[in-house]
mmCIF file of C-alpha atoms in Angstrom:
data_model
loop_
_atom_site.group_PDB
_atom_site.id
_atom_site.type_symbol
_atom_site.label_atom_id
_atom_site.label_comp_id
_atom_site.label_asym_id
_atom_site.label_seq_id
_atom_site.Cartn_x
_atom_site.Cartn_y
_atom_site.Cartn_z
ATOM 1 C CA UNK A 1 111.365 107.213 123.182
ATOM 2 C CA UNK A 2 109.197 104.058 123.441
ATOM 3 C CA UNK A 3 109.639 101.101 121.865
ATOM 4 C CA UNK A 4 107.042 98.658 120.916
ATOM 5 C CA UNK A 5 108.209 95.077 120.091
ATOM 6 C CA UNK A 6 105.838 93.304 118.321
ATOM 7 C CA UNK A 7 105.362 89.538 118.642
ATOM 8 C CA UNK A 8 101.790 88.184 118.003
ATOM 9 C CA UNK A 9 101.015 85.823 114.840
ATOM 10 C CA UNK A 10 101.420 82.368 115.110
ATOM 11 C CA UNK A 11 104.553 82.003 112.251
ATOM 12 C CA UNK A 12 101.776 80.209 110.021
ATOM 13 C CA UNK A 13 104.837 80.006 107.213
ATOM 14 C CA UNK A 14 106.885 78.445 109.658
ATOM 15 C CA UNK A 15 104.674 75.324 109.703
ATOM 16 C CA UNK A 16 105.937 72.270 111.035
ATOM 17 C CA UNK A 17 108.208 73.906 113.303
ATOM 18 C CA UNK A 18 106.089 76.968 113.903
ATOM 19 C CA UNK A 19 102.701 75.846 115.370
ATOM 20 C CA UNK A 20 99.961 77.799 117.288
ATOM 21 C CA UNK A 21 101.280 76.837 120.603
ATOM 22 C CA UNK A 22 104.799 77.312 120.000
ATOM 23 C CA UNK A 23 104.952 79.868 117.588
ATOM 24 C CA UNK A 24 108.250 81.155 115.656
ATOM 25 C CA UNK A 25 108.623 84.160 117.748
ATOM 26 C CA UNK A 26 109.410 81.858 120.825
ATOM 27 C CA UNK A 27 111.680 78.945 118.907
ATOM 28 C CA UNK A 28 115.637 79.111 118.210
ATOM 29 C CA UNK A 29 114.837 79.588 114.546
ATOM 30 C CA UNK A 30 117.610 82.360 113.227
ATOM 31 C CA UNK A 31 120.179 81.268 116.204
ATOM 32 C CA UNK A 32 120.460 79.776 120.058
ATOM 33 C CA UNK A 33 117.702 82.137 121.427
ATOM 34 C CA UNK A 34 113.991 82.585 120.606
ATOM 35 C CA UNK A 35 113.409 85.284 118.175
ATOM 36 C CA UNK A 36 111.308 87.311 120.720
ATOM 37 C CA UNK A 37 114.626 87.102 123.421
ATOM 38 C CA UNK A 38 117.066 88.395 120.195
ATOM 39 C CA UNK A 39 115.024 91.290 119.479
ATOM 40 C CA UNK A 40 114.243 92.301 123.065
ATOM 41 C CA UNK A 41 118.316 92.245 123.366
ATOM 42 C CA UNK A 42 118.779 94.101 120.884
ATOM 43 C CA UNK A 43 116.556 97.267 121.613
ATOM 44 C CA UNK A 44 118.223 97.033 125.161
ATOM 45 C CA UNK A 45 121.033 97.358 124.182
ATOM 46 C CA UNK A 46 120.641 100.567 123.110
ATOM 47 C CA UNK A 47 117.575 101.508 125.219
ATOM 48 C CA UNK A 48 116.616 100.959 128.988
ATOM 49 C CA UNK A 49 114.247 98.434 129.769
ATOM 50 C CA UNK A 50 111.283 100.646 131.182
ATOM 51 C CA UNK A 51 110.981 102.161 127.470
ATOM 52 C CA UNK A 52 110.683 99.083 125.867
ATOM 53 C CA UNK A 53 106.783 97.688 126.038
ATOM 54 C CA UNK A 54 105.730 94.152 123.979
ATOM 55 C CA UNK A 55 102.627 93.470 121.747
ATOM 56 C CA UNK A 56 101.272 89.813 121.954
ATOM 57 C CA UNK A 57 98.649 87.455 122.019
ATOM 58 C CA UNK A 58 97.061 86.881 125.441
ATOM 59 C CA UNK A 59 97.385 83.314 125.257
ATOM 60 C CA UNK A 60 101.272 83.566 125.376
ATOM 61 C CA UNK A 61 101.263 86.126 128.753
ATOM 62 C CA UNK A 62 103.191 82.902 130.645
ATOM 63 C CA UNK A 63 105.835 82.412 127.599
ATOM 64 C CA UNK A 64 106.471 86.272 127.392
ATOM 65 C CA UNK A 65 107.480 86.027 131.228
ATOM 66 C CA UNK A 66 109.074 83.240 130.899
ATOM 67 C CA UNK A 67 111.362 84.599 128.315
ATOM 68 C CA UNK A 68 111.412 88.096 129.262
ATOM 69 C CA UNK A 69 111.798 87.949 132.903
ATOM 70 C CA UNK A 70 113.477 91.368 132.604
ATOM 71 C CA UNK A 71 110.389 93.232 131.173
ATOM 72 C CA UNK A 72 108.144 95.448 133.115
ATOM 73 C CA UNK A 73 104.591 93.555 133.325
ATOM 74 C CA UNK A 74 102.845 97.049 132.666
ATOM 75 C CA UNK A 75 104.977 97.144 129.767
ATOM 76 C CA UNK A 76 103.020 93.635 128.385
ATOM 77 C CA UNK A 77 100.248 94.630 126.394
ATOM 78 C CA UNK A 78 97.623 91.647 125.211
ATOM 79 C CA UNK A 79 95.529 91.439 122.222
ATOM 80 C CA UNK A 80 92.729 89.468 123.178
ATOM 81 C CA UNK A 81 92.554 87.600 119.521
ATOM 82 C CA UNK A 82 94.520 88.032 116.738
ATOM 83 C CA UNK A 83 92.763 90.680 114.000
ATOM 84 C CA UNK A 84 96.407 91.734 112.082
ATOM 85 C CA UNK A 85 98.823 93.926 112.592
ATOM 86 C CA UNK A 86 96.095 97.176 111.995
ATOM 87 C CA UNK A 87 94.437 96.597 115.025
ATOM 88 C CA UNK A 88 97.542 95.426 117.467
ATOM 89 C CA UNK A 89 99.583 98.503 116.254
ATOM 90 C CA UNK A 90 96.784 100.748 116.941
ATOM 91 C CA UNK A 91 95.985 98.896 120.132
ATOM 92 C CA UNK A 92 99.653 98.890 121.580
ATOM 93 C CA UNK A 93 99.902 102.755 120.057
ATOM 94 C CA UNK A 94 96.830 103.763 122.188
ATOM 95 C CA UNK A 95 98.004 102.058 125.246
ATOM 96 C CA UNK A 96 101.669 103.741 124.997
ATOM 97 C CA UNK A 97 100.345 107.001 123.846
ATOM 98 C CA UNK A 98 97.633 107.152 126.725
ATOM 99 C CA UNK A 99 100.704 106.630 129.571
ATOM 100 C CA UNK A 100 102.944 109.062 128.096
ATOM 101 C CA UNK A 101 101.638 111.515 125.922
ATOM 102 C CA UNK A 102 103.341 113.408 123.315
ATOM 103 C CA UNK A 103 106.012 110.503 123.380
ATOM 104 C CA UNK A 104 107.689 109.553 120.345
ATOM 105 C CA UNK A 105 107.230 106.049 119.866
ATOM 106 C CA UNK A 106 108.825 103.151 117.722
ATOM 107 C CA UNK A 107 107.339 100.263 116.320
ATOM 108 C CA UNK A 108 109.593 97.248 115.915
ATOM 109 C CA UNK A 109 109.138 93.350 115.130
ATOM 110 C CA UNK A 110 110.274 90.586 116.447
ATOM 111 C CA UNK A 111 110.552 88.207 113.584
ATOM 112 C CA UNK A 112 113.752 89.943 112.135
ATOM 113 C CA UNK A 113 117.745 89.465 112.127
ATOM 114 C CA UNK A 114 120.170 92.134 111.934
ATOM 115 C CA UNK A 115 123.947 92.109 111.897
ATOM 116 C CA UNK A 116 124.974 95.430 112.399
ATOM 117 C CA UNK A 117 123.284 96.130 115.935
ATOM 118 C CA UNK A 118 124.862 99.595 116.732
ATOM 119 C CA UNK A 119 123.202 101.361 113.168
ATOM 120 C CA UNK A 120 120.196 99.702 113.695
ATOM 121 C CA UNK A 121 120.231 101.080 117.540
ATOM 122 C CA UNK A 122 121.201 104.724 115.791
ATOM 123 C CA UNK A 123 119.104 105.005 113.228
ATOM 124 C CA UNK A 124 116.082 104.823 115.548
ATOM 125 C CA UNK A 125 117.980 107.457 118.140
ATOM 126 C CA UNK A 126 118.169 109.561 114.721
ATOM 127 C CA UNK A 127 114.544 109.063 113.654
ATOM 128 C CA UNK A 128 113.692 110.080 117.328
ATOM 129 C CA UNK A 129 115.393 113.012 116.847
ATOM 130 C CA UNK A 130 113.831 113.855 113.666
ATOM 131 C CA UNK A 131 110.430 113.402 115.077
ATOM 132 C CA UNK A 132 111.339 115.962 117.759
ATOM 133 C CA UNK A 133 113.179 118.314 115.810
ATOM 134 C CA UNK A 134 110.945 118.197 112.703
ATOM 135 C CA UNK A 135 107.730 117.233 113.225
ATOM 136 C CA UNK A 136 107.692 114.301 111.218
ATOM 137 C CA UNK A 137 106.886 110.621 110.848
ATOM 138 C CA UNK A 138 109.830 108.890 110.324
ATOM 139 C CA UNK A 139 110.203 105.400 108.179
ATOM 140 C CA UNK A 140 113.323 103.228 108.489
ATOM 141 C CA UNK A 141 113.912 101.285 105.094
ATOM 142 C CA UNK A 142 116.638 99.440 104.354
ATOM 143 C CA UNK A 143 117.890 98.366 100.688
ATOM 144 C CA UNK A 144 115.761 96.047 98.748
ATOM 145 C CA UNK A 145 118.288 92.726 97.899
ATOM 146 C CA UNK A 146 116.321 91.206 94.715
ATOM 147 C CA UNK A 147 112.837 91.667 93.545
ATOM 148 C CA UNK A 148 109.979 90.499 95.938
ATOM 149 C CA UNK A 149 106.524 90.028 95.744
ATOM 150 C CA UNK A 150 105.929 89.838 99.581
ATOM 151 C CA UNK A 151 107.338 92.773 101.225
ATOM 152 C CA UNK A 152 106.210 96.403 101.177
ATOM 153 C CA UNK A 153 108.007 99.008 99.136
ATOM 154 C CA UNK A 154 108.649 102.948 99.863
ATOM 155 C CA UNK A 155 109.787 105.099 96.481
ATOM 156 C CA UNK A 156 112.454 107.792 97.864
ATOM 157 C CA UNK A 157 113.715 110.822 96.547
ATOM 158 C CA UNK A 158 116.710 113.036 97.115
ATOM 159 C CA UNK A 159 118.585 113.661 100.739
ATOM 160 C CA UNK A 160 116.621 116.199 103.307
ATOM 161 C CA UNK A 161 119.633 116.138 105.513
ATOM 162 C CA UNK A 162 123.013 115.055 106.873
ATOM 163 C CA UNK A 163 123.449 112.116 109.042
ATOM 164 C CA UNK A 164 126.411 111.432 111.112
ATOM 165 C CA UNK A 165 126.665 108.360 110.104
ATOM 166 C CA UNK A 166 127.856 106.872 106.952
ATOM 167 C CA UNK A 167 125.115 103.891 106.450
ATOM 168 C CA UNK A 168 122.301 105.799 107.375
ATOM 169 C CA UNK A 169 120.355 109.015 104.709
ATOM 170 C CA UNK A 170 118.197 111.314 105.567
ATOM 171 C CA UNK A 171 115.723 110.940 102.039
ATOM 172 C CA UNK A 172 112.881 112.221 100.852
ATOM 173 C CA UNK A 173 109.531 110.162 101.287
ATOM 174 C CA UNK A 174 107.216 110.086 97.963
ATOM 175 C CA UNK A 175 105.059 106.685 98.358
ATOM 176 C CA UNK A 176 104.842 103.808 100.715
ATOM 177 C CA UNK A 177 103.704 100.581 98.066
ATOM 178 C CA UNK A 178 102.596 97.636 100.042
ATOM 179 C CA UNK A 179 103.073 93.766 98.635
ATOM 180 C CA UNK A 180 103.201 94.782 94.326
ATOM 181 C CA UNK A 181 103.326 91.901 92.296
ATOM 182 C CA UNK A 182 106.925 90.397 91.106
ATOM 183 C CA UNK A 183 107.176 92.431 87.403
ATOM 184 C CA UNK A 184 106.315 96.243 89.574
ATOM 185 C CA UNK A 185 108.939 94.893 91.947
ATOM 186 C CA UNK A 186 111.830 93.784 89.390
ATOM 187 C CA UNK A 187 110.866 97.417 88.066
ATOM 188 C CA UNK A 188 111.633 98.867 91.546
ATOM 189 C CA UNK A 189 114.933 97.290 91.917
ATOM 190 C CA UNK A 190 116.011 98.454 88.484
ATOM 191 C CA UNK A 191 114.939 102.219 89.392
ATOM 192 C CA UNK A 192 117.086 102.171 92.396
ATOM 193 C CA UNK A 193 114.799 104.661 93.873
ATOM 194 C CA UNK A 194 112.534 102.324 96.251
ATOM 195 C CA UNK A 195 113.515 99.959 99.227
ATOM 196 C CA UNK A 196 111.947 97.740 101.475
ATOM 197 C CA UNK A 197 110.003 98.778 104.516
ATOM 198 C CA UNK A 198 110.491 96.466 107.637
ATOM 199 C CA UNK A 199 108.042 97.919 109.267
ATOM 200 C CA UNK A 200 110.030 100.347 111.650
ATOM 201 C CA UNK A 201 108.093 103.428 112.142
ATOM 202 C CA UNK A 202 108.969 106.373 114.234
ATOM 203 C CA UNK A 203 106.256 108.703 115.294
ATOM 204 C CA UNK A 204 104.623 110.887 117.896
ATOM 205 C CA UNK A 205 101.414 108.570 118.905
ATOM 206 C CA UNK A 206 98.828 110.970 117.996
ATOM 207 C CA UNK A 207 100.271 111.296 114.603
ATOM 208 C CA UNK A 208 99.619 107.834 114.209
ATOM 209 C CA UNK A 209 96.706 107.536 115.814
ATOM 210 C CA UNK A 210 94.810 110.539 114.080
ATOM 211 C CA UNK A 211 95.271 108.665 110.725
ATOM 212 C CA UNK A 212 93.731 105.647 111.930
ATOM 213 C CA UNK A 213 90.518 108.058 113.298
ATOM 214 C CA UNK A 214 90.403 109.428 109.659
ATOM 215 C CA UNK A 215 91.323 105.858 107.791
ATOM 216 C CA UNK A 216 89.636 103.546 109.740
ATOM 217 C CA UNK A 217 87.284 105.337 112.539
ATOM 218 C CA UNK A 218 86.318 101.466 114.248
ATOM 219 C CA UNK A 219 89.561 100.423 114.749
ATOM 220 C CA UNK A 220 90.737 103.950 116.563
ATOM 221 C CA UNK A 221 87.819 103.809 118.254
ATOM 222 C CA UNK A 222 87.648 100.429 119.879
ATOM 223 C CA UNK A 223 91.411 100.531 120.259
ATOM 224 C CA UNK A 224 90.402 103.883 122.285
ATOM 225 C CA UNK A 225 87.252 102.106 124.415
ATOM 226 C CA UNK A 226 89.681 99.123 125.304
ATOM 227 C CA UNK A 227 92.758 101.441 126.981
ATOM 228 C CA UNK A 228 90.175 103.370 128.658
ATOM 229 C CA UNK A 229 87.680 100.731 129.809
ATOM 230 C CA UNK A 230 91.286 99.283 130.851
ATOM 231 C CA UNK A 231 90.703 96.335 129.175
ATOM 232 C CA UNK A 232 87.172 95.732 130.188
ATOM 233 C CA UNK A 233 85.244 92.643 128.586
ATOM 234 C CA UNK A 234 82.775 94.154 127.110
ATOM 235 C CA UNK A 235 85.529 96.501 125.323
ATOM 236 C CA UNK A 236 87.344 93.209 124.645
ATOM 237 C CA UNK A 237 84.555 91.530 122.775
ATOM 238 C CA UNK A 238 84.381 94.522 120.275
ATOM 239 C CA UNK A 239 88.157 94.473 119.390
ATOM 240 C CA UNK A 240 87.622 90.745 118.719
ATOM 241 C CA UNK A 241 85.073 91.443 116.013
ATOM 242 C CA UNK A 242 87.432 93.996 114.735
ATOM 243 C CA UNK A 243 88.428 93.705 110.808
ATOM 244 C CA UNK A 244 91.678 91.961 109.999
ATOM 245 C CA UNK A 245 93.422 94.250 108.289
ATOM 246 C CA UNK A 246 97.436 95.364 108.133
ATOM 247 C CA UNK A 247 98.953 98.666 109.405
ATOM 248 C CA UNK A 248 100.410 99.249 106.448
ATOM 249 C CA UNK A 249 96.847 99.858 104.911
ATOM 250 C CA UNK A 250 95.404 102.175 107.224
ATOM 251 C CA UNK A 251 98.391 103.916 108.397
ATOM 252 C CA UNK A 252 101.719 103.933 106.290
ATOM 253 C CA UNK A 253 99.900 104.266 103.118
ATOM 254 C CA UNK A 254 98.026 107.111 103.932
ATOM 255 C CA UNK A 255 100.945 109.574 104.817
ATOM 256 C CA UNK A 256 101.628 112.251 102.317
ATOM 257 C CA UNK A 257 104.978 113.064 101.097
ATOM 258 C CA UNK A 258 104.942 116.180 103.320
ATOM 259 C CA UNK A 259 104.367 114.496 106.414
ATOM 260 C CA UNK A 260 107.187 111.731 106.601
ATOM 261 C CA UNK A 261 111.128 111.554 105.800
ATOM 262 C CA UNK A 262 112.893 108.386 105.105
ATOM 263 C CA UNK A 263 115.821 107.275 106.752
ATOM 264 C CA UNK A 264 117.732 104.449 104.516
ATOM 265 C CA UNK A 265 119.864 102.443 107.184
ATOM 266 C CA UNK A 266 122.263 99.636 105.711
ATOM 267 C CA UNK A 267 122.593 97.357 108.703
ATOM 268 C CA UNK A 268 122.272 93.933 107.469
ATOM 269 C CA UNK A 269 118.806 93.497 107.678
ATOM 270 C CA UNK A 270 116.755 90.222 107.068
ATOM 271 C CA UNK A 271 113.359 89.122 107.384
ATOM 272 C CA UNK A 272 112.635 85.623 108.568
ATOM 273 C CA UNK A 273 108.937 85.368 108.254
ATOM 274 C CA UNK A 274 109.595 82.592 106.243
ATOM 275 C CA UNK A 275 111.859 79.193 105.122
ATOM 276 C CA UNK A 276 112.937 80.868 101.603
ATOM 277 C CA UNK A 277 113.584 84.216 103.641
ATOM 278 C CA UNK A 278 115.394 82.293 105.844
ATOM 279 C CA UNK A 279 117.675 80.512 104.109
ATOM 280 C CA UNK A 280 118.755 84.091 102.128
ATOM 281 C CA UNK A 281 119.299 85.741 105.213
ATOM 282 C CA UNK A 282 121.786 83.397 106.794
ATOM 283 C CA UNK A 283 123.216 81.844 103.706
ATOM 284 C CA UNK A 284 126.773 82.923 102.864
ATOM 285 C CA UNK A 285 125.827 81.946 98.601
ATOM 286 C CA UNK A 286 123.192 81.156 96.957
ATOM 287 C CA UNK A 287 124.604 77.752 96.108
ATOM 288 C CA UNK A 288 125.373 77.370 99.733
ATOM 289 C CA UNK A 289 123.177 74.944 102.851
ATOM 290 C CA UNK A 290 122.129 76.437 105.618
ATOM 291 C CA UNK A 291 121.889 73.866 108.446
ATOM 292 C CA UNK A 292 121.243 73.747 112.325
ATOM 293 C CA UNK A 293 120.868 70.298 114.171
ATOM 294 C CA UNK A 294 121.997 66.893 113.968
ATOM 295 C CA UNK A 295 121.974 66.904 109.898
ATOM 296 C CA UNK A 296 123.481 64.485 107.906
ATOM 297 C CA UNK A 297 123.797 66.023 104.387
ATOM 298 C CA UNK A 298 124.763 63.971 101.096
ATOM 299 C CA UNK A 299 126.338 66.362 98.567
ATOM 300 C CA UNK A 300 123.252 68.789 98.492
ATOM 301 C CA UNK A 301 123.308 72.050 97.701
ATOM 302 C CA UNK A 302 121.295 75.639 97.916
ATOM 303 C CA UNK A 303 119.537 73.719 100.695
ATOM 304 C CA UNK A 304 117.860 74.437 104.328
ATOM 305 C CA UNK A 305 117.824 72.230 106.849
ATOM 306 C CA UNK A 306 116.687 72.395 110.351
ATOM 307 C CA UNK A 307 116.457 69.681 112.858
ATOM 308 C CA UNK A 308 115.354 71.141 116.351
ATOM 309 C CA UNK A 309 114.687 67.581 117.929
ATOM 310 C CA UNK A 310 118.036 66.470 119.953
ATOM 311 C CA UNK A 311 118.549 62.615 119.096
ATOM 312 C CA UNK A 312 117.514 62.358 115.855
#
């Protein structure tokens, strides 16, 4: 399997700390390590390093290296400008997919913490072997904590299968729902049937990239022109003029119930695409401060507060 770490953006919600030439994916933000570092350890620690290929911005080529010293430059792939996650998935896909085809291939993000390493690492060594086995796309989701307007949403149904493992299910997949508003979502929570999708998707490249021909026929197509051109600048200057538009609305929501299984992994996952997200992910109440830094605190509480400036 090959594993696609994604780590473009410039952490716009992370703003002052996050900026556009120091970005959240390469700052200490959920511990001593840049974001990008902890989630390259993490797949490696369950994967070897030649499977493991990076998404980003071609502007941060030297800070990638710099970090990731360890990763194969082939396995660097550049987006020449930033258009959203729809065409840098279907870039990265098409570059992966071209090298080694009929691969299954994983789609993971940098801007995450997990605590339980080892199921994370097996659920995607069980969706691999679903896509194998199977013949299906496979979508990780992990439970949904309280009721939230800014994540995507996948309604599941009953178990497909046995898992060896005890915090992982092998569901049924009825609807991927991206971003509802916060009454749908309090609805969600209270059906117990939907939970969030952190974007891990585990599929065999043309399965991804034949939706994108049927959902969005420019995209697959530049995408295409720019892996085979080998990143030619005339191909370049089309995928810069590309629409901005997420993965999630060109690919995961058109997948029919038929085509996809869910697997619903409890490893302690958090987003940290923001402060509030943040703070929930690494606080141990809600009443509780989450600090890092020189801070000096004076009886606050349900508080975050980072200091990343030594001497002050």
């Amino acid at each position: 399997m090959k594993i696609i770490i994604f780590a473009g953006g410039t952490g716009k919600r992370f703003w002052p700390v996050s900026r556009k030439d120091a970005p959240k994916q390469f700052l200490p933000i959920g511990g001593d390590k840049p974001l990008v570092r902890t989630a390259f350890e993490r797949i490696l620690s369950g994967f070897p390093v030649e499977d493991i290929f990076l998404s980003t911005g071609k502007k941060y080529e030297k800070e990638i290296e710099n970090i990731l010293p360890e990763l194969l430059k082939e396995n660097i792939i550049l987006e020449p400008d930033m258009r959203d996650t729809g065409p840098a998935v279907t870039l990265a896909v098409s570059y992966v997919n071209t090298k080694f085809p009929d691969e299954v291939i994983a789609t993971i993000w940098q801007d995450h913490l997990i605590k339980d390493v080892p199921t994370f690492i097996d659920s995607l060594k069980q969706a691999e072997k679903i896509v194998k086995e199977d013949n299906k796309i496979v979508f990780i989701l992990v439970p949904a904590r309280f009721a939230s307007p800014h994540r995507g949403y996948i309604h599941f149904g009953d178990k497909v299968k046995d898992i060896q493992n005890e915090k992982i299910k092998c569901l049924e997949f009825k609807q991927f729902i991206e971003k509802p508003n916060e009454e749908v979502a309090k609805g969600y929570l209270e059906q117990g049937t939907y939970g969030w999708n952190p974007g891990y998707w585990i599929f065999k490249g043309d399965a991804y990239l034949n939706k994108i021909e049927r959902s969005n026929n420019e995209i697959y197509s530049v995408c295409k022109e720019v892996v085979e051109n080998d990143f030619s600048a005339e191909s370049l200057t089309k995928f810069k003029n590309l629409e901005k538009i997420s993965a999630d609305y060109i690919f995961a929501e058109k997948v029919y119930p038929n085509q996809a299984v869910v697997l619903f992994c409890d490893f302690g996952w958090a987003d940290v695409g923001e402060w509030i997200s943040l703070k929930e992910a690494l606080e141990e109440n809600k009443n509780s401060n989450v600090t890092k830094g020189n801070v000096h605190d004076m009886g606050s509480k349900d508080s975050l507060m980072y200091n990343l400036e030594e001497g002050k």
